[in-house]
GROMACS .gro file of C-alpha atoms in nm:
model
  209
    1UNK     CA    1   9.894  11.560   9.548
    2UNK     CA    2   9.985  11.710   9.883
    3UNK     CA    3   9.867  11.389  10.052
    4UNK     CA    4  10.115  11.180   9.856
    5UNK     CA    5  10.414  11.412   9.884
    6UNK     CA    6  10.371  11.498  10.252
    7UNK     CA    7  10.268  11.157  10.386
    8UNK     CA    8  10.622  11.032  10.447
    9UNK     CA    9  10.732  11.351  10.623
   10UNK     CA   10  10.433  11.371  10.857
   11UNK     CA   11  10.447  10.999  10.930
   12UNK     CA   12  10.805  11.035  11.052
   13UNK     CA   13  10.718  11.351  11.245
   14UNK     CA   14  10.415  11.213  11.429
   15UNK     CA   15  10.515  10.848  11.484
   16UNK     CA   16  10.671  10.923  11.828
   17UNK     CA   17  10.348  11.098  11.935
   18UNK     CA   18  10.140  10.807  11.806
   19UNK     CA   19  10.351  10.559  12.003
   20UNK     CA   20  10.314  10.770  12.319
   21UNK     CA   21   9.936  10.796  12.281
   22UNK     CA   22   9.911  10.419  12.244
   23UNK     CA   23  10.132  10.377  12.548
   24UNK     CA   24   9.898  10.583  12.769
   25UNK     CA   25   9.596  10.389  12.646
   26UNK     CA   26   9.448  10.615  12.378
   27UNK     CA   27   9.284  10.441  12.084
   28UNK     CA   28   9.294  10.557  11.721
   29UNK     CA   29   8.916  10.605  11.730
   30UNK     CA   30   8.944  10.831  12.035
   31UNK     CA   31   9.205  11.045  11.861
   32UNK     CA   32   8.978  11.070  11.555
   33UNK     CA   33   8.685  11.186  11.770
   34UNK     CA   34   8.892  11.439  11.966
   35UNK     CA   35   9.045  11.576  11.648
   36UNK     CA   36   8.707  11.619  11.485
   37UNK     CA   37   8.569  11.792  11.794
   38UNK     CA   38   8.862  12.034  11.788
   39UNK     CA   39   8.812  12.117  11.422
   40UNK     CA   40   8.441  12.176  11.482
   41UNK     CA   41   8.528  12.405  11.774
   42UNK     CA   42   8.753  12.616  11.553
   43UNK     CA   43   8.512  12.617  11.260
   44UNK     CA   44   8.175  12.664  11.426
   45UNK     CA   45   8.274  12.864  11.735
   46UNK     CA   46   8.581  13.073  11.659
   47UNK     CA   47   8.512  13.154  11.293
   48UNK     CA   48   8.157  13.283  11.356
   49UNK     CA   49   8.304  13.506  11.628
   50UNK     CA   50   8.540  13.660  11.375
   51UNK     CA   51   8.847  13.490  11.523
   52UNK     CA   52   8.982  13.391  11.183
   53UNK     CA   53   9.346  13.360  11.291
   54UNK     CA   54   9.289  13.162  11.609
   55UNK     CA   55   9.017  12.957  11.444
   56UNK     CA   56   9.262  12.855  11.173
   57UNK     CA   57   9.530  12.774  11.431
   58UNK     CA   58   9.291  12.552  11.628
   59UNK     CA   59   9.161  12.379  11.315
   60UNK     CA   60   9.513  12.318  11.181
   61UNK     CA   61   9.629  12.178  11.516
   62UNK     CA   62   9.346  11.930  11.548
   63UNK     CA   63   9.347  11.844  11.177
   64UNK     CA   64   9.677  11.663  11.231
   65UNK     CA   65   9.484  11.402  11.427
   66UNK     CA   66   9.392  11.270  11.083
   67UNK     CA   67   9.755  11.168  11.042
   68UNK     CA   68   9.813  11.051  11.398
   69UNK     CA   69   9.514  10.815  11.416
   70UNK     CA   70   9.622  10.644  11.096
   71UNK     CA   71   9.975  10.591  11.227
   72UNK     CA   72   9.834  10.452  11.553
   73UNK     CA   73   9.610  10.207  11.367
   74UNK     CA   74   9.904  10.082  11.160
   75UNK     CA   75  10.122  10.043  11.468
   76UNK     CA   76   9.848   9.832  11.624
   77UNK     CA   77   9.796   9.635  11.304
   78UNK     CA   78   9.434   9.750  11.305
   79UNK     CA   79   9.413   9.931  10.973
   80UNK     CA   80   9.082   9.827  10.824
   81UNK     CA   81   8.730   9.908  10.719
   82UNK     CA   82   8.589  10.052  11.042
   83UNK     CA   83   8.871  10.299  11.096
   84UNK     CA   84   8.857  10.417  10.737
   85UNK     CA   85   8.479  10.455  10.754
   86UNK     CA   86   8.487  10.651  11.080
   87UNK     CA   87   8.769  10.873  10.960
   88UNK     CA   88   8.602  10.948  10.627
   89UNK     CA   89   8.264  11.019  10.785
   90UNK     CA   90   8.403  11.256  11.047
   91UNK     CA   91   8.618  11.429  10.784
   92UNK     CA   92   8.295  11.538  10.615
   93UNK     CA   93   8.171  11.688  10.944
   94UNK     CA   94   8.501  11.868  10.993
   95UNK     CA   95   8.502  12.011  10.642
   96UNK     CA   96   8.142  12.121  10.681
   97UNK     CA   97   8.224  12.299  11.007
   98UNK     CA   98   8.510  12.494  10.850
   99UNK     CA   99   8.316  12.627  10.551
  100UNK     CA  100   7.994  12.673  10.748
  101UNK     CA  101   8.181  12.882  11.004
  102UNK     CA  102   8.321  13.106  10.732
  103UNK     CA  103   7.976  13.135  10.577
  104UNK     CA  104   7.817  13.240  10.906
  105UNK     CA  105   8.080  13.506  10.977
  106UNK     CA  106   8.085  13.665  10.633
  107UNK     CA  107   7.707  13.667  10.600
  108UNK     CA  108   7.675  13.837  10.940
  109UNK     CA  109   7.928  14.062  11.111
  110UNK     CA  110   8.196  13.994  10.852
  111UNK     CA  111   7.963  14.171  10.607
  112UNK     CA  112   8.099  14.017  10.287
  113UNK     CA  113   7.825  13.812  10.116
  114UNK     CA  114   8.055  13.734   9.822
  115UNK     CA  115   8.295  13.544  10.047
  116UNK     CA  116   8.004  13.379  10.228
  117UNK     CA  117   7.861  13.261   9.897
  118UNK     CA  118   8.198  13.135   9.777
  119UNK     CA  119   8.238  12.940  10.102
  120UNK     CA  120   7.900  12.772  10.049
  121UNK     CA  121   7.995  12.678   9.692
  122UNK     CA  122   8.327  12.534   9.812
  123UNK     CA  123   8.146  12.336  10.080
  124UNK     CA  124   7.907  12.177   9.829
  125UNK     CA  125   8.173  12.107   9.567
  126UNK     CA  126   8.411  11.966   9.829
  127UNK     CA  127   8.145  11.719   9.937
  128UNK     CA  128   8.092  11.614   9.575
  129UNK     CA  129   8.468  11.565   9.528
  130UNK     CA  130   8.476  11.330   9.827
  131UNK     CA  131   8.152  11.155   9.728
  132UNK     CA  132   8.275  11.089   9.375
  133UNK     CA  133   8.576  10.898   9.506
  134UNK     CA  134   8.378  10.709   9.770
  135UNK     CA  135   8.107  10.607   9.523
  136UNK     CA  136   8.364  10.499   9.266
  137UNK     CA  137   8.543  10.282   9.520
  138UNK     CA  138   8.213  10.128   9.634
  139UNK     CA  139   8.156  10.020   9.272
  140UNK     CA  140   8.502   9.870   9.244
  141UNK     CA  141   8.670  10.156   9.054
  142UNK     CA  142   8.942  10.395   9.163
  143UNK     CA  143   8.912  10.774   9.148
  144UNK     CA  144   9.199  10.907   9.356
  145UNK     CA  145   9.285  11.168   9.095
  146UNK     CA  146   9.240  11.542   9.071
  147UNK     CA  147   9.406  11.874   9.146
  148UNK     CA  148   9.199  11.956   9.455
  149UNK     CA  149   9.204  11.671   9.703
  150UNK     CA  150   9.112  11.731  10.067
  151UNK     CA  151   9.462  11.822  10.186
  152UNK     CA  152   9.500  12.091   9.919
  153UNK     CA  153   9.159  12.238   9.996
  154UNK     CA  154   9.217  12.258  10.369
  155UNK     CA  155   9.574  12.387  10.349
  156UNK     CA  156   9.481  12.674  10.117
  157UNK     CA  157   9.167  12.774  10.308
  158UNK     CA  158   9.327  12.762  10.651
  159UNK     CA  159   9.636  12.956  10.544
  160UNK     CA  160   9.452  13.240  10.371
  161UNK     CA  161   9.174  13.256  10.630
  162UNK     CA  162   9.429  13.282  10.909
  163UNK     CA  163   9.620  13.556  10.728
  164UNK     CA  164   9.292  13.740  10.665
  165UNK     CA  165   9.244  13.743  11.041
  166UNK     CA  166   9.585  13.910  11.068
  167UNK     CA  167   9.500  14.183  10.820
  168UNK     CA  168   9.530  14.034  10.472
  169UNK     CA  169   9.271  14.201  10.243
  170UNK     CA  170   8.953  13.988  10.233
  171UNK     CA  171   8.960  13.995   9.853
  172UNK     CA  172   9.252  13.752   9.868
  173UNK     CA  173   9.035  13.504  10.057
  174UNK     CA  174   8.757  13.555   9.803
  175UNK     CA  175   8.998  13.485   9.516
  176UNK     CA  176   9.128  13.177   9.697
  177UNK     CA  177   8.778  13.038   9.746
  178UNK     CA  178   8.684  13.105   9.382
  179UNK     CA  179   8.999  12.930   9.261
  180UNK     CA  180   8.932  12.644   9.500
  181UNK     CA  181   8.578  12.610   9.365
  182UNK     CA  182   8.711  12.597   9.009
  183UNK     CA  183   8.973  12.340   9.108
  184UNK     CA  184   8.701  12.132   9.274
  185UNK     CA  185   8.493  12.138   8.955
  186UNK     CA  186   8.796  12.024   8.756
  187UNK     CA  187   8.860  11.748   9.007
  188UNK     CA  188   8.501  11.627   8.984
  189UNK     CA  189   8.529  11.615   8.604
  190UNK     CA  190   8.863  11.432   8.629
  191UNK     CA  191   8.715  11.172   8.860
  192UNK     CA  192   8.407  11.125   8.646
  193UNK     CA  193   8.623  11.082   8.337
  194UNK     CA  194   8.847  10.833   8.516
  195UNK     CA  195   8.555  10.623   8.632
  196UNK     CA  196   8.387  10.640   8.291
  197UNK     CA  197   8.705  10.512   8.127
  198UNK     CA  198   8.720  10.219   8.368
  199UNK     CA  199   8.348  10.145   8.325
  200UNK     CA  200   8.375  10.151   7.946
  201UNK     CA  201   8.676   9.922   7.953
  202UNK     CA  202   8.489   9.684   8.182
  203UNK     CA  203   8.183   9.688   7.954
  204UNK     CA  204   8.398   9.623   7.646
  205UNK     CA  205   8.565   9.332   7.825
  206UNK     CA  206   8.230   9.176   7.910
  207UNK     CA  207   8.106   9.225   7.553
  208UNK     CA  208   8.416   9.059   7.412
  209UNK     CA  209   8.382   8.768   7.653
   0.00000   0.00000   0.00000
């Protein structure tokens, strides 16, 4: 949802930067790698140190590389399988770093096992959300549906985590993670139902033929 509505705005915003990076010799793959490294830094270094605000700022800053590398690839006419594969694979590492960092902090000095547990659940369910779409597409179906795609998950977690670092009561972060987990479950069900519908229609077509 957020991906579709915000894509045009962020494409216009970051196209000048993408052109400049290409001009100085940066490749889309390099931007993808640097962006992922930055997200991992924020998630696995700053979050476990309790720097929830600055960790969120760093993660959000580098997360925009996900937009920039795509624009660069299109400007070069290189949009294709390898770039999509690399981007998708590193996105899983980035997501894992964010939720793992929260888990580490709240199970240790953050002293809030409920939030740590919710972060683990969100991590697992988020991976299943992404896997369901990838597996569907590998089988020739589409599953780009659901109320909790990656952009929504990251935006909500980063915003509330950052505000928690500035003094927002931790219970708000807990509620956000619980709601995100529920939304992820709904998204998984939506994607499974969508693929099942396509598979049944395909089977009926073959039976008729």
